[in-house]
mmCIF file of C-alpha atoms in Angstrom:
data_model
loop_
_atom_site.group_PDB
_atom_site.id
_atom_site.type_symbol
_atom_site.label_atom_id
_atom_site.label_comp_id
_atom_site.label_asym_id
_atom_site.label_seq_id
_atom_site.Cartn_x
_atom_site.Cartn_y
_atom_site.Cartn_z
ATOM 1 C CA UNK K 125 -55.246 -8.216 16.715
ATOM 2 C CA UNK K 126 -53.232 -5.262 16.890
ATOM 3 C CA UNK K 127 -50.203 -7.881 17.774
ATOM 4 C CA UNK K 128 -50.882 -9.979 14.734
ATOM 5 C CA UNK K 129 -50.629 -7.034 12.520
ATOM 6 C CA UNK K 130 -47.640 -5.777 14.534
ATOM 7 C CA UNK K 131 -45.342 -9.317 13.648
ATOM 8 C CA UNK K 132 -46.435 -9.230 10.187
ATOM 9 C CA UNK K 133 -44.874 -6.123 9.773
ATOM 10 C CA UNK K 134 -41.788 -7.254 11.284
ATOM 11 C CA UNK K 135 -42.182 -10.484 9.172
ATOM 12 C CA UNK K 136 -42.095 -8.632 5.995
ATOM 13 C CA UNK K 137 -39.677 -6.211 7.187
ATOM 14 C CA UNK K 138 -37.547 -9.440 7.918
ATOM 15 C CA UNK K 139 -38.117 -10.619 5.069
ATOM 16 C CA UNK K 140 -37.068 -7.521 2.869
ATOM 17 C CA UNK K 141 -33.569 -7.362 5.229
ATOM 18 C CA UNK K 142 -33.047 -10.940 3.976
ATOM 19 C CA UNK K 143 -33.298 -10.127 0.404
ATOM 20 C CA UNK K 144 -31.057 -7.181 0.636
ATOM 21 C CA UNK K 145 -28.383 -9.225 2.426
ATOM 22 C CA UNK K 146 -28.681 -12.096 0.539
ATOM 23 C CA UNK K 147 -27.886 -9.591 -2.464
ATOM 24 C CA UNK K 148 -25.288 -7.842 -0.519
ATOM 25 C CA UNK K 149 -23.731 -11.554 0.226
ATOM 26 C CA UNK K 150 -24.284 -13.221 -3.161
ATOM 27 C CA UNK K 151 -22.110 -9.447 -4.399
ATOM 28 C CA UNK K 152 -19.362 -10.572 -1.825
ATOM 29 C CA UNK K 153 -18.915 -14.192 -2.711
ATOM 30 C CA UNK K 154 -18.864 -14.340 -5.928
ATOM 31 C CA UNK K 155 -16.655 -11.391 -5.702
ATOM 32 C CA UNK K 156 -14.286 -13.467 -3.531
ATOM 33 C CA UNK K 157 -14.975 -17.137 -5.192
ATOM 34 C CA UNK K 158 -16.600 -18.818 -2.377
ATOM 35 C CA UNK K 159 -19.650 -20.522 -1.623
ATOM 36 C CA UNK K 160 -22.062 -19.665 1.582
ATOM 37 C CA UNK K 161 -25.186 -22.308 2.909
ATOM 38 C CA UNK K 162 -28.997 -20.364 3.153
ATOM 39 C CA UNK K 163 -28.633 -20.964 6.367
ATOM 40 C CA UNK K 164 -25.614 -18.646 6.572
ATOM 41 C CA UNK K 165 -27.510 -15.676 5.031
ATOM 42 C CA UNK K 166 -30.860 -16.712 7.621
ATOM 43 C CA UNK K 167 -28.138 -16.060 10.345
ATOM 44 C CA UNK K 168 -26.705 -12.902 9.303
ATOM 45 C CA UNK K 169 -29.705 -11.609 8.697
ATOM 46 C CA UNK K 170 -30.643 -12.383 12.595
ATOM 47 C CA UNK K 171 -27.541 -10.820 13.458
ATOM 48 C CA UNK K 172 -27.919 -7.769 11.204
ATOM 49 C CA UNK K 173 -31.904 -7.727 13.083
ATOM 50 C CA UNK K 174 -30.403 -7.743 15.981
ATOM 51 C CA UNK K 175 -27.681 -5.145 15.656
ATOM 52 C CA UNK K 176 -30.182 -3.436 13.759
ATOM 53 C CA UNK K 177 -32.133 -3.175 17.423
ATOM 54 C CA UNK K 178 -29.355 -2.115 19.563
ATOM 55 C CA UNK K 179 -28.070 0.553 17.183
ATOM 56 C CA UNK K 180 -31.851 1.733 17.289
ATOM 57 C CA UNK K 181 -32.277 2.242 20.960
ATOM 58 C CA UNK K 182 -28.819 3.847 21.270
ATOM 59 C CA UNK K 183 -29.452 6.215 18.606
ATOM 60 C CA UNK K 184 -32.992 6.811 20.184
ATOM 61 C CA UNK K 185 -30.984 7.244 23.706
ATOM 62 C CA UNK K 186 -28.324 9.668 22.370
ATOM 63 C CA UNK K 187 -30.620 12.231 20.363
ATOM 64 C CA UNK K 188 -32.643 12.191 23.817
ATOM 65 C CA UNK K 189 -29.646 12.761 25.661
ATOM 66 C CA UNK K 190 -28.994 15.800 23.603
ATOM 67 C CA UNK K 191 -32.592 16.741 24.050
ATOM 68 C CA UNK K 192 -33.698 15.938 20.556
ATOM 69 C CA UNK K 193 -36.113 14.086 19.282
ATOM 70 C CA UNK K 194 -34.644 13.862 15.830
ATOM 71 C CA UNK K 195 -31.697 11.815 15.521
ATOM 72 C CA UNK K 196 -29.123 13.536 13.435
ATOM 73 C CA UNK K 197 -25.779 12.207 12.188
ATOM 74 C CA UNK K 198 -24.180 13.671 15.399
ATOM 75 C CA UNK K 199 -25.688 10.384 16.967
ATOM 76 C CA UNK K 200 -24.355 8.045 14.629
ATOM 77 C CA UNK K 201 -20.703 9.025 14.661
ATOM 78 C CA UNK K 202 -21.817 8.716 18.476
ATOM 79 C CA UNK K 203 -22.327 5.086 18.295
ATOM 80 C CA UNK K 204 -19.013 4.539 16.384
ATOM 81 C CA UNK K 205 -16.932 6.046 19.169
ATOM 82 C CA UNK K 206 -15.371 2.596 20.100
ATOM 83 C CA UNK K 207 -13.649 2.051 16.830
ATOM 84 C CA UNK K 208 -11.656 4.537 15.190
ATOM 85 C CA UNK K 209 -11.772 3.275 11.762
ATOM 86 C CA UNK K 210 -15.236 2.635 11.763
ATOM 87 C CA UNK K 211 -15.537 6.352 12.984
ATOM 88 C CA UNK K 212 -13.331 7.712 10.186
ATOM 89 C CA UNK K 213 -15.338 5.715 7.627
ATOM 90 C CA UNK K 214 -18.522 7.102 8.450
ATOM 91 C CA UNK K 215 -17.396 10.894 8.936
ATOM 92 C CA UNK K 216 -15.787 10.553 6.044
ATOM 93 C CA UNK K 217 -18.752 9.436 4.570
ATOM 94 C CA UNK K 218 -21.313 12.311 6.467
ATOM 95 C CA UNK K 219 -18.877 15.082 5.239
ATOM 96 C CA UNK K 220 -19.397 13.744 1.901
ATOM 97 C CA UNK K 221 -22.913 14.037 2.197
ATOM 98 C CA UNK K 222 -23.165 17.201 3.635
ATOM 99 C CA UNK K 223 -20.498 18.523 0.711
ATOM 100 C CA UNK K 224 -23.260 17.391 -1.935
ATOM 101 C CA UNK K 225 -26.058 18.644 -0.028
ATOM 102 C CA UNK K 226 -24.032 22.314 -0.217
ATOM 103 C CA UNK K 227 -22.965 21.990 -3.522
ATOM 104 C CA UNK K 228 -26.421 21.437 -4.524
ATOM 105 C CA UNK K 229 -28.097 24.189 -2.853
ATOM 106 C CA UNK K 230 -24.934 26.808 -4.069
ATOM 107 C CA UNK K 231 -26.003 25.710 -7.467
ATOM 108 C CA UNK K 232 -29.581 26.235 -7.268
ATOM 109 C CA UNK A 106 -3.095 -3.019 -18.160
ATOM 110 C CA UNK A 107 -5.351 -6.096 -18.393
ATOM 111 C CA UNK A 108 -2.940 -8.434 -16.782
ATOM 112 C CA UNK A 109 -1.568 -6.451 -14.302
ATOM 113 C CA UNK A 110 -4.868 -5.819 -13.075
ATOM 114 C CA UNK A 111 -5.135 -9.659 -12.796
ATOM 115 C CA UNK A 112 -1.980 -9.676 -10.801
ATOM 116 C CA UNK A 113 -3.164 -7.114 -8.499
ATOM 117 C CA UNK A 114 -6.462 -8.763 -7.911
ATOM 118 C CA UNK A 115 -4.734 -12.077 -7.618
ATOM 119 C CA UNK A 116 -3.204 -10.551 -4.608
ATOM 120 C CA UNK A 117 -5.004 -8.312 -3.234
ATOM 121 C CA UNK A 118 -7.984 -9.535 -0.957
ATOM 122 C CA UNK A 119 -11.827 -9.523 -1.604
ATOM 123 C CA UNK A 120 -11.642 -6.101 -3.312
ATOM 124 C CA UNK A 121 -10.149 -7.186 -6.251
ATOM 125 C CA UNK A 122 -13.515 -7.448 -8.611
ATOM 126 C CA UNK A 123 -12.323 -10.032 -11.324
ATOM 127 C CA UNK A 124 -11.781 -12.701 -9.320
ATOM 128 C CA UNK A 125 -14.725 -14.749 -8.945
ATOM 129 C CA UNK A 126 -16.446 -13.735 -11.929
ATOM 130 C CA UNK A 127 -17.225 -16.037 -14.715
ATOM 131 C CA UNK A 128 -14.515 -16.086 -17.780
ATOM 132 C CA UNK A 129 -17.026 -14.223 -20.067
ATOM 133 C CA UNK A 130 -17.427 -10.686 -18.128
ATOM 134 C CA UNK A 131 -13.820 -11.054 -17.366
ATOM 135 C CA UNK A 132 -12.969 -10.427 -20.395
ATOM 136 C CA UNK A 133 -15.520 -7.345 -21.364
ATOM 137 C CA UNK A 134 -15.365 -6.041 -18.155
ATOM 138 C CA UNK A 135 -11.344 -6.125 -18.182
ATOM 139 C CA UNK A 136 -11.522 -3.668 -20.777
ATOM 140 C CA UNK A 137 -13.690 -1.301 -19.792
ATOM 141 C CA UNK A 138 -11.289 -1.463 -16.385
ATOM 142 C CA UNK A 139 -8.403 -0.735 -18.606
ATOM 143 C CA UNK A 140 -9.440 2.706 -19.810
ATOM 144 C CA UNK A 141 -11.373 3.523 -16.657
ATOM 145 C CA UNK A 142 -8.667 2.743 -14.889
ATOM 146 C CA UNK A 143 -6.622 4.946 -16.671
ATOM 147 C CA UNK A 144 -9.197 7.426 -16.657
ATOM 148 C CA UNK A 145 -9.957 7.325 -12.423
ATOM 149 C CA UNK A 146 -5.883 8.020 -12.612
ATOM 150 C CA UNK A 147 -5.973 11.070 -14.569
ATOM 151 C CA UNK A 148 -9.369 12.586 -13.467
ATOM 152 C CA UNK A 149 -9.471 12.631 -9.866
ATOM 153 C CA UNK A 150 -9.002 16.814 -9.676
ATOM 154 C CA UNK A 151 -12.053 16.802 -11.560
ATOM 155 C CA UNK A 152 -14.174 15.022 -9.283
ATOM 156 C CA UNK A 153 -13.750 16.869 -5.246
ATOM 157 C CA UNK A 154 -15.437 13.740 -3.849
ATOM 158 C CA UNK A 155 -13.448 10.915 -5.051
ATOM 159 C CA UNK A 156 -10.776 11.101 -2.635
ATOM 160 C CA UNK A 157 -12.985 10.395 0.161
ATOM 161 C CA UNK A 158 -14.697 7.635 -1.813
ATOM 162 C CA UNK A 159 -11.409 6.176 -1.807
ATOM 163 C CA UNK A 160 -10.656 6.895 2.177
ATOM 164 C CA UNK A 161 -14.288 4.743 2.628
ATOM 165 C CA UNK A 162 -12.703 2.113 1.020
ATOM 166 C CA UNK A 163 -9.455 1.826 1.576
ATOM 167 C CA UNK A 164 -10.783 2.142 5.727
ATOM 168 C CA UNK A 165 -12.958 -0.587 5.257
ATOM 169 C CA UNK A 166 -10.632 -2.953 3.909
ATOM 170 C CA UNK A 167 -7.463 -2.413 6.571
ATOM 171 C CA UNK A 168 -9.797 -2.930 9.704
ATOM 172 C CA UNK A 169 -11.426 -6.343 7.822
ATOM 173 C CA UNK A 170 -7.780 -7.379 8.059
ATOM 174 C CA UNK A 171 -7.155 -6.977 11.778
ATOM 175 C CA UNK A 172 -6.248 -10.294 12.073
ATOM 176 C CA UNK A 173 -4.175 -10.760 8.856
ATOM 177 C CA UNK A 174 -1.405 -7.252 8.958
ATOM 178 C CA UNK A 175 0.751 -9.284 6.229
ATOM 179 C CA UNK A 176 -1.612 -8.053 3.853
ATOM 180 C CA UNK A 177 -2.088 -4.418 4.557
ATOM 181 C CA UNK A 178 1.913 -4.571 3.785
ATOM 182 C CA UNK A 179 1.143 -6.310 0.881
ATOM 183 C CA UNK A 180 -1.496 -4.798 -1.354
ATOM 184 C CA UNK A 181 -1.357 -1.256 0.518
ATOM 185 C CA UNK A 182 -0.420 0.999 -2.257
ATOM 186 C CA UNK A 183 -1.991 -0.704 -5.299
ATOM 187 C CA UNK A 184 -5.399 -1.082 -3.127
ATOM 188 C CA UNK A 185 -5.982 2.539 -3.773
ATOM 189 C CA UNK A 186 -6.637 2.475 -7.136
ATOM 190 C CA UNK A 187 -8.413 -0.906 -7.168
ATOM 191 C CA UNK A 188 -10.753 0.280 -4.702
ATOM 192 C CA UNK A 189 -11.213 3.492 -7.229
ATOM 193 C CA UNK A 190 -12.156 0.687 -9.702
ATOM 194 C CA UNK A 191 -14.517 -0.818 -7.346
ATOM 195 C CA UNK A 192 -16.577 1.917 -6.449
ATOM 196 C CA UNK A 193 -16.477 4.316 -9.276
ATOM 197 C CA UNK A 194 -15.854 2.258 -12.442
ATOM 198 C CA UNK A 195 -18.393 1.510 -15.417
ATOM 199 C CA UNK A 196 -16.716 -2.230 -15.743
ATOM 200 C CA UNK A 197 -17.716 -2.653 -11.848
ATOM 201 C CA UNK A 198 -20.740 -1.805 -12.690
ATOM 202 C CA UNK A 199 -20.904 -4.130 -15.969
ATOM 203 C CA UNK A 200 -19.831 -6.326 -14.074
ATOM 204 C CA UNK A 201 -22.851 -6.663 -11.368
ATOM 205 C CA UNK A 202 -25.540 -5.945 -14.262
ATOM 206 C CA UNK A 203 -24.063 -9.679 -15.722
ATOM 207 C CA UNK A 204 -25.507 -10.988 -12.136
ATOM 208 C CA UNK A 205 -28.576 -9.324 -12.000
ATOM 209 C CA UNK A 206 -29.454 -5.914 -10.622
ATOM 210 C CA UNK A 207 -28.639 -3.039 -12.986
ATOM 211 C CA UNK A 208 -29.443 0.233 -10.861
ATOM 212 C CA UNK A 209 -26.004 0.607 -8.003
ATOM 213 C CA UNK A 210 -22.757 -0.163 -8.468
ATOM 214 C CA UNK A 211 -22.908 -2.437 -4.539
ATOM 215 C CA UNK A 212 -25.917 -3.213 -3.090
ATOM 216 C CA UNK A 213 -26.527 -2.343 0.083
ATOM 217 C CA UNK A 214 -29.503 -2.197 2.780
ATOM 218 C CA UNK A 215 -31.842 -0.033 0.944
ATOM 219 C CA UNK A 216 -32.102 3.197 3.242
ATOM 220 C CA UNK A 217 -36.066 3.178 3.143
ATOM 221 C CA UNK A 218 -36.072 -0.062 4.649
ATOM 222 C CA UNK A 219 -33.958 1.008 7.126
ATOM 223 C CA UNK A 220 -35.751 3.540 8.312
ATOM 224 C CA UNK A 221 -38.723 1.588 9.021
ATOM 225 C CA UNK A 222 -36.635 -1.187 10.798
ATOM 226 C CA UNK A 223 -35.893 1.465 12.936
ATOM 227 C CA UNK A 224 -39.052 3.065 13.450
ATOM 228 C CA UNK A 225 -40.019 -0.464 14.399
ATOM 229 C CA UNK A 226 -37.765 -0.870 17.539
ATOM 230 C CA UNK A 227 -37.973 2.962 18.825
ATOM 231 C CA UNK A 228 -39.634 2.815 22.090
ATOM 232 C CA UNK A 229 -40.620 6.142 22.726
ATOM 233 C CA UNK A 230 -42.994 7.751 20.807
ATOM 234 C CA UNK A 231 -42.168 10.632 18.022
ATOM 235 C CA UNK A 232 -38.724 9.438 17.869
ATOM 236 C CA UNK A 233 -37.556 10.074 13.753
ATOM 237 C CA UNK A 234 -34.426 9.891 12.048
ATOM 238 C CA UNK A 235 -33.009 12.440 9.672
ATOM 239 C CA UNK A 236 -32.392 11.635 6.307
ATOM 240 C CA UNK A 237 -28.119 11.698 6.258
ATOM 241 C CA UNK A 238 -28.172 9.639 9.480
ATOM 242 C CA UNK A 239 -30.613 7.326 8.071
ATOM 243 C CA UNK A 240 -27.767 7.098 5.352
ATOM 244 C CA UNK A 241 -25.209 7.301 7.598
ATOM 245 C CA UNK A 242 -26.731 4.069 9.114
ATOM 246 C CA UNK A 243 -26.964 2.555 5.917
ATOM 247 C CA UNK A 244 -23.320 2.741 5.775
ATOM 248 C CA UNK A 245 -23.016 1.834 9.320
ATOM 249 C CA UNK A 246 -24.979 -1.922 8.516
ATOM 250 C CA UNK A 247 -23.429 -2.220 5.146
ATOM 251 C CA UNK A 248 -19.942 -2.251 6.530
ATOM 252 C CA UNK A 249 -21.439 -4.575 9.523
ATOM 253 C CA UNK A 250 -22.751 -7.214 6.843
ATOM 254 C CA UNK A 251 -18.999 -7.025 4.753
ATOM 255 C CA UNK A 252 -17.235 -7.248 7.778
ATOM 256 C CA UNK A 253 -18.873 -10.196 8.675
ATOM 257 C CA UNK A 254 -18.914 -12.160 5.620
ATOM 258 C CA UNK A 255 -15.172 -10.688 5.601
ATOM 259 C CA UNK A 256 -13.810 -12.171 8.984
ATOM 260 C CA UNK A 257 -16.100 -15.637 7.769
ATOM 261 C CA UNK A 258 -14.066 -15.946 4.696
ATOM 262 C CA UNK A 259 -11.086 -15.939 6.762
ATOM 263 C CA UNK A 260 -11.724 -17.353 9.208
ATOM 264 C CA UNK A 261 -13.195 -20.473 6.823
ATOM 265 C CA UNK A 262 -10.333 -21.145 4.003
ATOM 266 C CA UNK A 263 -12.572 -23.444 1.613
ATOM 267 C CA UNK A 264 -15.446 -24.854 1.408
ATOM 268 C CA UNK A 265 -19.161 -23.314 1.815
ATOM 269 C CA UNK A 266 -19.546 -20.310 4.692
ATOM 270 C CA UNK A 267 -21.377 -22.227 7.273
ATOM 271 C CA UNK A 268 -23.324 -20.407 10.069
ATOM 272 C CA UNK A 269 -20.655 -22.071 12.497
ATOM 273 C CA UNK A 270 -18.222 -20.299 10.688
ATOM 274 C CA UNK A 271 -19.928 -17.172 11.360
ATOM 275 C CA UNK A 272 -20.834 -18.169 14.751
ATOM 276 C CA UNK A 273 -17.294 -17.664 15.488
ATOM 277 C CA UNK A 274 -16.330 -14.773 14.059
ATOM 278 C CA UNK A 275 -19.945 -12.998 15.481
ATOM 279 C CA UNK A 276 -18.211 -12.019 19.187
ATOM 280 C CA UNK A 277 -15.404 -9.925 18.065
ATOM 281 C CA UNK A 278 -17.547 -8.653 14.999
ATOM 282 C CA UNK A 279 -19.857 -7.188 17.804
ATOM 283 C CA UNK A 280 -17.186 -5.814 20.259
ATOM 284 C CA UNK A 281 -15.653 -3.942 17.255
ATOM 285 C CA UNK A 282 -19.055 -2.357 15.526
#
């Protein structure tokens, strides 16, 4: 029982990664001209699923390692160690965010 | 301005916003691009964050071109500002309220969703995510899905993405994210 519950969740939460993607995708091509099958989308979104799972259970990993519980952005730029552009793009992207956040709080 | 911006984006790669879009917003939203073009070129002191709005971009696009370095030579200065266009521009946005959704200027994995994805495959219990590296993995998966419908559409010339097509870009796309 609790295991039928349990897949519908990750049926709808499926589901709702497929819509975004297909969005994201439909953006893309029509952006660049082309054309791309259902079936394309239904496989991307299996890959994004599945990256989706490893990048959980390293992030889970790292914050443990650091004896968190709480995963922090530390832990992402973690998981882009491998590739340096990657790794630029998202701590360019956390400094942004954390500029915001202080420019928010300095003006309240 | 119009038509140089068509000869950039006739060049440059995927980033270039008009060139797949239907005759009709071309024209409107080549307008708008004109003077907020001009205006991303006179304003960026005013606005502290754009420069690293433009660093996102202009990262993402060099490392989708691995395999193709003729192009980074290419488009590499001009990119900049097209990029600008793309992220920060009312005619990009114009532009994707013609197709349908009206609220961002990209869509992306929506962060909330996210979250519970990831809540879903945590194995140990109280595990939770803070909100920036929630983002921060937004951004993560968003440049995971353009990268791969990126390498697709080069590795594929013409014709309809097929999952074969991404089948054989998926091994390298995995190595490198």
């Amino acid at each position: 029982m609790a295991d039928d519950s349990e897949e519908d969740v990750r049926d709808q939460l499926k589901a709702a990664l497929w819509l975004a993607i297909g969005g994201m995708v439909d953006e893309e091509t029509l952006r660049r001209n082309r054309n791309v099958t259902p079936q394309f989308i239904a496989a991307l979104t299996e890959m994004v699923w599945a990256q989706i799972e490893n990048v959980a259970l390293d992030l889970e990993n790292f914050s443990r390692h650091a004896g968190r519980t709480t995963i922090n952005t530390d832990d992402v730029l973690l998981l882009a160690r491998r590739n340096q552009d990657l790794h630029a793009i998202i701590k360019d992207f956390v400094d942004k965010q954390k500029a915001t956040k202080a420019k928010g709080k300095s003006k309240r | 301005m119009p038509p140089k911006q068509s000869a950039t984006s006739s060049r440059g790669r995927g980033s270039s916003s008009t060139v797949g879009r239907p005759s009709k917003s071309n024209t409107a939203a080549s307008k708008t691009k004109a003077s907020s073009t001009s205006r991303a070129r006179n304003q960026p002191p005013s606005y502290p964050d754009s420069p690293q709005v433009i660093s996102d971009m202009s990262d993402l696009d060099p490392f989708a071109e691995d395999e193709q370095p003729q192009r980074r030579n290419g488009g590499g200065g001009e990119r900049d500002t097209m990029d600008i266009d793309g992220e920060e521009r009312p005619g990009q946005a114009t532009a994707v309220d013609d197709d349908e959704d009206e609220d961002e200027d990209r869509k992306t994995i929506p962060p909330d969703l996210l979250t519970h994805v990831l809540q879903q495959f945590f194995e140990k219990d109280g595990t939770r995510v803070s909100r920036d590296a929630n983002a921060a993995v937004a951004k993560y998966m968003d440049i995971f899905v353009r990268e791969a419908i990126a390498r697709t559409v080069v590795e594929k010339e013409k014709g309809f993405l097929e999952v074969e097509d991404l089948e054989k870009v998926a091994p390298q796309l995995l190595l490198d994210l």
